[in-house]
Amino acid sequence: YFRCNYQHRHRKMTKESFHVVFIHLDLGIGGAESLVLNLAKATLPPEAEGGRDAKESPEPSGRISIYTTHCSPTHCYDEVRPPRGRLSPHVHVRGSWIPRRLRLGGTALCSALRMLYLTHCAARDHPDASVFVLDVLPTGVPYLVEWWNVSAGVLFYCHFPDKLLTRDTVNGEQGPSAALDAATVSGSTSLFRLFLIILTQLKRFYRWALDSLEEWTMSYSDLIVVNSKFTMGEVEKVFPSLFLPRNSVFITAATTESPPKANVTKDGDQKQTKNQSYRVRVLYPAIESSLSKERKLISSSHATLKFDNELNLSKDVTKPILSLNRFERKKNVFLLLHAYDELLERVSQATLPCVVPPLMIAGGYDPLNVENVEHLAELRSIADGILRRHDLPLSTVVSPSSNSTESRNCLPVKTEEHHQLLKFASITFLPSVSNAIRNKLLSSASMLCYTPHREHFGIVPLEAMDAGVPVVAIRSGGPMETIVDGVTGYLVHYCKAEVNGENADGGGSRNNNNTISTIDNANDTVNAYADAIAKIIANPIDARLMGRNGRKRVDEIFGMEKFRKEWWELLFEAQRRGKERCYSKTVGRGYCVGSSLLRSLCELAVVVLSAISLTWSMKKAGWLEENMGILGTIKVWLNGRDDL
């Protein structure tokens, strides 16, 4: 009886008062933003389907609040775009007045301060929240745990360690800027070289302080969630202390036994025990797209008929090759351009008897982001050089405000001057596409080419597989966990190389600062990538079978149903650990004294500094004598003397 009564009250409490507060730095367009929105939608009651009221659903649900410093209506997902976005009423913009960077840099420092201010606003507005979910930067985690001592769970979602996302690295690997800086130092004069060495050491100390702060602040989380096993391995490499048993002051007496050895399954996956890596969990991002909803509404017979009709070769030859990424250099779109150049070269030399489809490069683009603007110009310069070499029309850019994806590159060129197999070859750039155009591009593409190296997870391949499109990606990082080579697409071995400053016609480029643009132009990688694209073009039936396998894999492993279930298990776990942590700090011995003493010392320091400042101000104003202070003045006044 008591168990049933408790479960009934627990379900009632969950639906009515469970409140999750999300703290995200910028709500733009990207994989991190897409994941946060999926987490928010998984927290809310599910949308009514099949005539059933969402309130009657047996699944757990709660309320949400999303705090961010920036959410532009022209550069965000439709879910948060006012006024019709489903999540827009829950978005609270705070701290937009804080600069993103200082005049001499300091982007990471400004981001940490913005995150800390966001956390303060969220804790001030919702002190009785059930769970606080932070991502990107863990700066605000100790502020919630130590200063506010919230009883709510504090969950940090780590997309990738910020320590591995510096300008000198590409997702954890050394980038070209580090070698370029070393070459600049060695080739400078003695005095200027000394200045550069000092500046380099200061930058290293600055990064060391921020990296140490990241690990220290992340250690205060009640639960840490990562997006892939690859990310978990990288976190363990750079922050090994997070995988050690937590200190006894953070856990109850029931969990202070020594950690047992990790269990290993038959597949080689390590099972997480309660004390071994018990704070770090893996939660794969999921897919919830209009394409998936439409596909589920189609009966199995209609779906089979549609699949058979799409096997017509005359339709597939003009379907474009698609690339969906933010316009950032680390996304490595250079590789796709050179692979496309290799395809054009093979067709021109009659070694590839296939019609080359048009290439469309779309993705997130923020005109306020300097790298986005520069990188789009770099990509277009290289694309024009490739097209010019093959006597094809130059690349085009579809305006972000345009509602159409049609452009001149969809028109065939003059066949009397060009090979028949190149009549559809062209390159189009589509920055800042809306969700509707994004879905249309995915549904009409012949394949998705995903080029980032050591990508943390990669949500775009899932969207492509959900749309029934085969994927060509690099054999590294998260795509190795989502794409099955030869079944849902192809994984290409990666070999990194740098191309020295050639012009756009030759494949290399230099920006205005005369720095080398890293393009992975190693012959093995480019040829292998071109081979994978050619296989899909030459075998449309196999490509459609890969698309069907991709849809099945997304439904079974990366579907919203499984995602929602695992997410709520993590929320309940974080809430439980938050209550245990708060109880141990309030009632437990030792740690309560330490935390109270630390807070008391901080408050005492504030009071002393305030008293000194006030005394100095009153003396300057002539309200106090030089040999007297505030305490002495109050004592004289209490004794009733007239010495003032």
XYZ file of C-alpha atoms in Angstrom:
644
model
C 0.000 0.000 0.000
C 2.723 2.459 0.996
C 4.763 1.611 -2.130
C 1.773 2.233 -4.445
C 0.913 5.451 -2.620
C 4.528 6.656 -2.933
C 4.678 5.827 -6.646
C 1.402 7.681 -7.232
C 2.630 10.757 -5.387
C 5.987 10.549 -7.183
C 4.329 10.484 -10.614
C 2.087 13.383 -9.635
C 5.049 15.365 -8.381
C 7.014 14.640 -11.543
C 4.335 15.899 -13.898
C 3.399 18.995 -11.922
C 6.540 20.303 -10.228
C 9.610 18.766 -11.870
C 11.454 21.779 -13.247
C 14.598 21.584 -15.388
C 16.610 24.757 -16.022
C 18.903 24.735 -19.067
C 21.864 27.138 -19.182
C 23.369 27.486 -22.662
C 25.736 30.227 -23.815
C 24.429 31.066 -27.322
C 21.306 29.666 -28.982
C 22.498 29.734 -32.572
C 22.567 26.973 -35.168
C 24.791 23.974 -34.521
C 25.029 20.497 -33.087
C 25.226 21.672 -29.466
C 22.137 23.858 -29.866
C 20.240 21.045 -31.591
C 21.046 18.707 -28.712
C 19.973 21.207 -26.046
C 16.653 21.735 -27.812
C 16.108 17.979 -28.048
C 16.825 17.676 -24.319
C 14.296 20.435 -23.642
C 11.647 18.790 -25.826
C 12.300 15.444 -24.154
C 11.664 17.111 -20.782
C 8.334 18.633 -21.793
C 5.163 16.552 -22.154
C 5.143 14.747 -25.511
C 3.049 16.303 -28.250
C -0.401 14.814 -28.668
C -0.410 12.040 -31.276
C -3.167 9.846 -32.508
C -5.898 11.823 -30.757
C -4.465 11.156 -27.298
C -4.052 14.026 -24.879
C -0.430 14.662 -23.985
C -1.401 15.120 -20.312
C -2.645 11.530 -20.185
C 0.686 10.114 -21.316
C 2.269 7.755 -18.750
C 5.739 9.055 -19.634
C 7.402 11.460 -17.166
C 7.391 15.139 -18.051
C 8.082 18.481 -16.451
C 8.592 22.208 -16.936
C 11.626 23.867 -18.494
C 13.416 27.200 -18.579
C 16.216 28.009 -21.028
C 18.736 30.731 -20.160
C 21.053 32.112 -22.817
C 22.991 35.289 -23.553
C 22.107 35.462 -27.244
C 19.253 34.206 -29.435
C 18.903 35.983 -32.769
C 15.529 35.511 -34.523
C 17.351 35.345 -37.864
C 19.986 32.835 -36.742
C 18.332 30.177 -34.620
C 16.284 27.010 -34.910
C 12.577 27.243 -35.598
C 11.757 25.754 -32.179
C 13.021 28.898 -30.409
C 12.191 31.486 -33.075
C 9.486 33.850 -31.790
C 6.591 34.035 -31.831
C 5.549 30.570 -33.075
C 8.434 28.463 -31.841
C 7.350 25.750 -29.452
C 10.187 26.531 -27.038
C 10.315 30.312 -27.511
C 8.128 31.079 -24.419
C 10.669 29.241 -22.273
C 13.741 31.159 -23.524
C 15.171 33.876 -21.258
C 17.961 36.084 -22.638
C 20.252 37.451 -19.934
C 23.661 39.098 -20.031
C 23.642 40.177 -23.662
C 25.495 43.319 -22.550
C 28.596 41.298 -21.630
C 31.124 41.479 -24.505
C 32.063 38.291 -26.346
C 35.719 39.237 -26.469
C 38.062 41.981 -25.373
C 40.048 44.229 -27.653
C 43.163 42.068 -27.301
C 41.339 38.740 -27.289
C 40.123 36.923 -24.194
C 37.193 35.143 -25.838
C 37.397 32.180 -23.448
C 37.536 34.479 -20.420
C 34.508 36.451 -21.590
C 32.624 33.222 -22.253
C 33.387 32.038 -18.716
C 32.102 35.315 -17.262
C 28.952 35.178 -19.402
C 28.316 31.603 -18.266
C 28.787 32.594 -14.621
C 26.335 35.466 -14.961
C 23.789 33.211 -16.686
C 24.085 30.740 -13.822
C 23.520 33.503 -11.288
C 20.359 34.663 -13.080
C 19.000 31.123 -13.366
C 19.663 30.306 -9.701
C 18.194 33.625 -8.572
C 15.006 33.183 -10.607
C 14.514 29.456 -9.907
C 16.052 28.502 -6.545
C 13.622 25.577 -6.212
C 14.416 23.951 -9.567
C 14.724 20.174 -9.708
C 17.768 19.930 -11.984
C 20.146 22.505 -13.494
C 21.577 21.443 -16.865
C 24.693 23.275 -18.058
C 26.711 22.657 -21.191
C 29.637 24.096 -23.193
C 31.401 25.574 -20.118
C 31.174 24.338 -16.492
C 32.078 27.722 -14.978
C 28.785 28.061 -13.125
C 28.763 24.562 -11.587
C 30.672 25.354 -8.341
C 28.663 28.562 -8.028
C 25.480 26.486 -7.811
C 26.977 23.820 -5.563
C 29.057 25.934 -3.175
C 27.530 29.397 -3.056
C 23.839 28.614 -3.527
C 24.090 25.071 -2.140
C 21.117 24.069 -4.268
C 19.339 20.846 -3.432
C 18.683 20.396 -7.144
C 20.846 18.128 -9.214
C 23.607 19.805 -11.237
C 24.164 18.024 -14.555
C 26.874 19.092 -16.977
C 26.677 17.947 -20.604
C 30.167 17.914 -22.092
C 30.073 18.120 -25.893
C 33.890 18.153 -25.970
C 36.556 19.459 -23.570
C 37.093 23.153 -24.172
C 40.771 22.477 -23.485
C 40.947 20.726 -26.876
C 39.116 23.460 -28.791
C 41.761 26.170 -28.824
C 42.944 27.990 -31.931
C 46.151 25.946 -31.981
C 44.289 22.630 -32.101
C 41.658 20.985 -34.286
C 39.456 18.873 -32.007
C 42.444 17.905 -29.885
C 45.128 17.664 -32.581
C 47.762 20.304 -33.214
C 46.719 22.683 -35.952
C 48.779 24.694 -38.428
C 48.776 27.876 -36.363
C 51.128 26.384 -33.765
C 53.726 25.467 -36.390
C 53.241 28.835 -38.065
C 53.871 30.679 -34.774
C 57.071 28.671 -34.236
C 58.252 29.528 -37.738
C 57.453 33.211 -37.158
C 59.449 33.272 -33.915
C 62.492 31.583 -35.460
C 62.527 33.974 -38.416
C 62.284 37.216 -36.419
C 64.907 39.577 -35.085
C 66.342 39.029 -31.620
C 64.342 41.793 -29.895
C 61.100 40.946 -31.629
C 61.768 37.252 -31.003
C 62.078 37.953 -27.281
C 58.767 39.807 -27.363
C 57.073 36.916 -29.170
C 58.488 34.383 -26.713
C 57.168 36.385 -23.746
C 53.797 36.763 -25.434
C 53.679 33.022 -26.146
C 54.458 32.179 -22.529
C 51.741 34.542 -21.323
C 49.255 32.888 -23.670
C 50.276 29.460 -22.396
C 49.814 30.561 -18.788
C 46.421 32.048 -19.702
C 45.316 28.773 -21.323
C 46.728 26.735 -18.429
C 44.689 28.749 -15.949
C 41.496 28.327 -17.991
C 42.103 24.609 -18.545
C 42.718 24.037 -14.843
C 39.582 26.011 -14.078
C 37.597 23.813 -16.474
C 38.616 20.570 -14.768
C 38.133 22.013 -11.292
C 34.665 23.405 -12.007
C 33.546 20.261 -13.824
C 34.474 18.151 -10.790
C 31.665 19.779 -8.796
C 28.976 18.329 -11.090
C 26.632 15.752 -9.641
C 26.507 14.042 -13.029
C 28.549 14.493 -16.217
C 27.085 13.392 -19.546
C 29.004 13.114 -22.825
C 27.726 12.631 -26.370
C 29.825 9.634 -27.464
C 32.351 7.071 -26.325
C 34.957 8.986 -28.301
C 34.277 12.115 -26.240
C 34.405 10.063 -23.043
C 37.848 8.808 -24.010
C 39.062 12.348 -24.711
C 37.660 13.594 -21.389
C 39.425 10.776 -19.572
C 42.721 11.696 -21.253
C 42.674 15.395 -20.383
C 40.674 15.262 -17.117
C 41.575 11.920 -15.475
C 40.511 13.118 -12.027
C 36.862 13.018 -13.103
C 37.095 9.240 -13.456
C 38.501 8.629 -9.989
C 36.226 7.729 -7.052
C 34.774 10.900 -5.645
C 36.023 12.076 -2.267
C 34.029 10.844 0.698
C 32.970 14.368 1.561
C 30.873 14.437 -1.600
C 29.150 11.085 -1.098
C 27.199 9.412 1.640
C 28.550 6.720 3.893
C 26.694 4.064 1.930
C 28.904 4.599 -1.121
C 32.369 4.908 0.430
C 33.530 1.382 -0.294
C 36.491 0.916 -2.648
C 35.566 0.917 -6.333
C 35.309 -2.528 -7.918
C 36.941 -3.422 -11.192
C 35.111 -2.442 -14.345
C 32.969 -5.063 -16.039
C 33.460 -5.695 -19.733
C 30.729 -7.037 -21.989
C 31.180 -9.473 -24.841
C 31.251 -6.592 -27.289
C 34.148 -4.983 -25.463
C 32.078 -2.142 -23.977
C 32.873 -1.200 -20.412
C 29.974 -1.211 -17.986
C 30.001 1.666 -15.553
C 29.730 0.621 -11.935
C 28.382 2.775 -9.171
C 31.803 4.001 -8.068
C 33.893 3.542 -11.224
C 33.288 6.511 -13.544
C 29.907 6.786 -11.901
C 29.629 10.482 -12.646
C 30.359 10.234 -16.397
C 27.689 8.753 -18.654
C 27.107 8.559 -22.403
C 23.870 9.865 -23.927
C 23.782 9.782 -27.712
C 21.970 12.712 -29.347
C 18.738 11.768 -31.060
C 16.787 12.731 -34.148
C 13.353 14.320 -34.193
C 12.704 15.732 -37.646
C 9.676 16.352 -39.779
C 11.019 13.769 -42.215
C 10.893 11.102 -39.536
C 7.361 12.052 -38.523
C 6.155 11.985 -42.121
C 7.771 8.611 -42.698
C 6.060 7.092 -39.650
C 2.659 8.236 -40.907
C 3.128 6.421 -44.230
C 1.902 2.850 -44.318
C 4.411 0.123 -45.031
C 2.949 -0.593 -48.478
C 3.178 3.051 -49.554
C 6.692 3.312 -48.211
C 7.786 0.306 -50.256
C 6.174 1.741 -53.377
C 7.908 5.056 -52.811
C 11.238 3.282 -52.360
C 10.833 1.364 -55.594
C 9.934 4.486 -57.529
C 13.029 6.302 -56.266
C 15.304 3.676 -57.807
C 14.880 5.316 -61.214
C 18.316 6.333 -62.437
C 16.972 9.330 -64.336
C 15.955 10.930 -61.054
C 19.155 10.148 -59.167
C 21.632 11.591 -61.639
C 20.665 15.200 -60.881
C 20.335 14.807 -57.122
C 23.042 16.982 -55.554
C 25.942 16.032 -53.348
C 25.242 17.749 -50.035
C 27.459 19.118 -47.288
C 25.907 20.455 -44.066
C 28.304 22.138 -41.625
C 28.935 25.444 -39.961
C 31.246 27.608 -42.018
C 34.290 26.953 -39.832
C 37.747 25.813 -40.874
C 37.753 22.836 -38.528
C 34.839 21.357 -40.498
C 37.367 20.595 -43.253
C 35.114 21.328 -46.240
C 38.314 21.844 -48.233
C 38.548 18.059 -48.471
C 35.173 17.809 -50.216
C 36.099 20.498 -52.735
C 39.286 18.669 -53.692
C 37.449 15.350 -53.898
C 34.911 17.000 -56.210
C 37.805 18.342 -58.258
C 39.156 14.791 -58.505
C 35.767 13.551 -59.771
C 35.684 16.237 -62.448
C 39.223 15.328 -63.460
C 38.363 11.622 -63.757
C 35.327 12.352 -65.906
C 37.346 14.697 -68.118
C 39.928 11.950 -68.613
C 37.164 9.373 -69.329
C 38.164 7.196 -66.358
C 34.787 7.685 -64.624
C 31.768 7.117 -66.903
C 29.248 8.768 -64.561
C 27.269 11.990 -64.580
C 28.710 14.297 -61.892
C 25.889 15.780 -59.752
C 25.940 19.383 -58.538
C 27.580 20.116 -55.184
C 25.687 22.089 -52.530
C 27.504 23.336 -49.428
C 25.064 24.562 -46.777
C 25.208 25.214 -43.066
C 25.144 27.645 -40.185
C 26.430 31.128 -40.976
C 26.540 34.100 -38.637
C 27.499 37.430 -40.300
C 28.774 38.627 -36.904
C 31.230 35.731 -36.754
C 34.497 36.758 -38.396
C 35.545 33.171 -39.095
C 32.261 32.396 -40.862
C 32.669 35.362 -43.190
C 36.323 34.663 -43.937
C 35.865 30.930 -44.424
C 32.970 31.333 -46.862
C 35.153 33.634 -48.944
C 38.008 31.105 -48.829
C 35.775 28.228 -49.892
C 34.273 30.180 -52.737
C 37.707 31.250 -53.963
C 38.870 27.630 -54.127
C 35.586 26.509 -55.717
C 35.863 29.146 -58.428
C 39.402 28.027 -59.159
C 38.240 24.427 -59.580
C 35.293 25.335 -61.796
C 37.372 27.724 -63.873
C 39.907 25.013 -64.545
C 37.172 22.747 -65.926
C 35.482 25.544 -67.912
C 32.344 25.507 -65.774
C 30.249 28.419 -64.455
C 31.556 29.986 -61.262
C 30.063 29.162 -57.891
C 26.949 30.896 -56.593
C 25.798 31.899 -53.128
C 22.101 31.757 -52.264
C 21.153 34.620 -49.961
C 20.171 33.560 -46.416
C 16.902 35.457 -46.870
C 16.045 33.484 -50.003
C 13.322 30.870 -49.699
C 14.475 28.911 -52.731
C 17.436 26.638 -53.292
C 17.338 27.027 -57.092
C 20.280 28.741 -58.742
C 22.015 28.900 -62.067
C 24.154 25.865 -61.313
C 21.103 23.634 -61.686
C 20.964 24.510 -65.392
C 23.042 22.394 -67.804
C 25.906 24.140 -69.559
C 26.419 24.088 -73.313
C 27.032 20.493 -74.323
C 28.921 21.353 -77.493
C 31.698 22.853 -75.368
C 31.652 20.510 -72.394
C 31.455 16.830 -71.814
C 27.949 15.429 -71.451
C 28.819 13.949 -68.073
C 29.739 17.428 -66.710
C 26.578 19.206 -67.758
C 25.175 19.242 -64.209
C 28.482 19.885 -62.409
C 28.409 23.068 -60.330
C 29.001 24.358 -56.785
C 26.461 26.331 -54.735
C 26.810 27.774 -51.224
C 23.721 28.137 -49.014
C 24.488 29.902 -45.704
C 21.949 30.022 -42.844
C 19.337 27.674 -44.292
C 16.017 27.323 -42.467
C 14.715 24.015 -41.143
C 12.333 23.663 -44.093
C 15.106 24.159 -46.664
C 17.420 21.951 -44.629
C 14.914 19.090 -44.693
C 14.298 19.647 -48.399
C 18.022 19.470 -49.101
C 18.373 16.247 -47.148
C 15.390 14.584 -48.809
C 16.596 15.518 -52.306
C 20.318 14.728 -51.896
C 22.044 11.760 -53.465
C 24.470 11.563 -50.526
C 25.799 13.536 -47.568
C 29.532 14.239 -47.423
C 30.663 14.805 -43.839
C 34.274 15.991 -43.664
C 35.213 16.961 -40.053
C 38.120 15.048 -38.539
C 37.788 13.832 -34.922
C 34.250 15.200 -34.719
C 32.789 14.827 -31.225
C 29.584 13.137 -32.379
C 28.057 14.722 -35.474
C 24.278 15.158 -35.595
C 24.190 15.787 -39.359
C 24.937 12.156 -40.351
C 21.964 11.062 -38.237
C 19.708 13.548 -40.001
C 20.920 12.259 -43.363
C 20.384 8.620 -42.415
C 16.933 9.503 -41.107
C 16.188 10.974 -44.529
C 17.354 7.788 -46.262
C 20.584 9.301 -47.593
C 23.940 7.441 -47.525
C 26.791 9.198 -45.737
C 30.476 9.534 -46.605
C 32.526 10.535 -43.562
C 36.013 10.404 -42.043
C 36.968 7.288 -40.093
C 37.507 9.083 -36.775
C 35.545 10.424 -33.831
C 31.793 10.153 -33.418
C 30.906 9.057 -37.003
C 32.574 5.714 -36.246
C 29.783 5.101 -33.715
C 26.908 6.218 -35.958
C 27.881 5.068 -39.471
C 28.362 1.409 -40.372
C 30.941 1.227 -43.155
C 29.464 -0.364 -46.274
C 25.992 -0.609 -44.707
C 24.780 2.954 -44.115
C 27.594 4.729 -45.954
C 31.373 4.782 -46.256
C 34.112 5.705 -43.797
C 37.313 7.072 -45.343
C 40.729 6.770 -43.732
C 42.171 10.167 -42.867
C 45.711 11.315 -43.644
C 46.541 14.877 -42.708
C 48.751 17.132 -44.811
C 49.340 20.830 -45.201
C 49.331 22.634 -48.525
C 51.716 25.536 -48.680
C 50.541 28.839 -50.026
C 49.323 28.025 -53.497
C 46.682 30.019 -55.278
C 43.066 28.940 -55.502
C 43.612 27.343 -58.891
C 46.177 25.025 -57.402
C 44.098 24.042 -54.423
C 45.706 26.020 -51.630
C 44.899 29.414 -50.207
C 46.147 32.079 -47.887
C 43.985 34.503 -46.009
C 44.569 38.216 -45.664
C 46.953 37.668 -42.775
C 49.150 35.462 -44.995
C 48.479 32.431 -42.809
C 48.239 28.996 -44.263
C 44.763 27.529 -44.619
C 44.881 23.900 -43.584
C 43.399 21.699 -46.285
C 43.642 17.990 -46.093
C 44.940 17.505 -49.599
C 46.863 14.292 -49.019
C 46.441 12.252 -52.180
C 45.362 9.122 -50.321
C 42.573 10.889 -48.441
C 41.291 12.856 -51.432
C 41.357 9.810 -53.723
C 39.648 7.610 -51.146
C 36.971 10.226 -50.564
C 36.433 10.606 -54.314
C 36.237 6.804 -54.650
C 33.485 6.635 -52.011
C 31.488 9.373 -53.765
C 31.939 7.637 -57.123
C 30.651 4.329 -55.693
C 27.407 5.955 -54.593
C 26.964 7.790 -57.895
C 27.617 4.654 -59.962
C 25.380 2.352 -57.859
C 22.098 4.143 -57.095
C 20.327 0.927 -56.039
C 22.998 0.134 -53.451
C 22.815 3.755 -52.321
C 19.074 3.428 -51.711
C 19.648 0.236 -49.763
C 22.163 2.113 -47.626
C 19.558 4.805 -47.080
C 17.027 2.232 -45.904
C 19.595 0.688 -43.547
C 20.357 4.142 -42.198
C 16.709 4.821 -41.400
C 16.435 1.522 -39.568
C 19.589 2.208 -37.557
C 18.373 5.672 -36.513
C 15.012 4.288 -35.391
C 16.583 1.505 -33.332
C 19.540 3.280 -31.710
C 19.148 7.047 -32.087
C 15.373 7.466 -31.901
C 13.634 9.955 -29.626
C 11.832 7.224 -27.678
C 15.048 5.671 -26.407
C 16.608 9.114 -25.991
C 13.713 10.344 -23.869
C 13.783 7.291 -21.631
C 17.537 7.508 -20.995
C 17.347 11.273 -20.463
C 14.757 10.957 -17.721
C 16.813 8.266 -16.007
C 19.712 10.718 -15.931
C 17.480 13.518 -14.627
C 16.217 11.394 -11.744
C 19.768 10.262 -10.999
C 21.058 13.849 -10.986
C 18.212 14.969 -8.721
C 18.917 12.153 -6.264
C 22.615 12.946 -6.139
C 21.908 16.636 -5.688
C 19.770 15.924 -2.644
C 22.437 13.625 -1.188
C 25.118 16.233 -1.757
C 23.029 18.996 -0.196
C 22.206 16.769 2.782
C 25.849 15.841 3.327
C 26.841 19.518 3.267
C 24.068 20.550 5.634
C 24.088 17.678 8.141
C 27.321 15.785 7.554
C 30.418 16.436 9.583
C 33.718 17.809 8.361
C 32.600 18.989 4.998
C 29.864 21.154 6.507
C 32.450 22.866 8.730
C 34.828 23.366 5.816
C 32.241 24.836 3.480
C 30.753 27.047 6.207
C 34.218 28.275 7.196
C 35.088 29.066 3.593
C 31.879 30.998 3.066
C 32.310 32.820 6.395
C 35.832 33.858 5.488
C 34.630 35.165 2.125
C 31.832 37.138 3.752
C 34.213 38.482 6.414
C 36.627 39.633 3.724
C 33.806 41.455 1.941
C 32.739 43.147 5.174
C 36.300 44.218 6.052
C 36.937 45.623 2.575
C 33.616 47.456 2.655
C 34.412 48.941 6.083
C 37.836 50.102 4.916
C 36.378 51.683 1.796
C 33.631 53.406 3.749
C 36.074 54.710 6.356
C 38.378 56.109 3.691
C 35.463 57.815 1.937
C 34.145 59.375 5.130
C 37.610 60.672 6.035
C 38.014 62.215 2.597
C 34.606 63.870 2.974
C 35.611 65.277 6.377
C 33.013 63.328 8.341
C 35.669 61.434 10.334
C 38.886 62.568 11.945
C 42.162 61.164 10.667
C 42.880 59.217 13.869
C 39.399 57.703 14.192
C 37.516 54.923 12.469
C 33.908 53.886 12.166
C 34.006 51.505 15.142
C 35.578 54.140 17.364
C 33.022 56.721 16.299
C 30.143 54.352 17.068
C 31.663 53.546 20.480
C 31.952 57.249 21.309
C 28.381 57.830 20.244
C 27.114 54.946 22.383
C 28.934 56.297 25.438
C 27.108 59.577 24.973
C 30.180 61.741 24.566
C 30.285 64.975 22.609
C 33.708 64.494 21.033
C 32.325 64.288 17.477
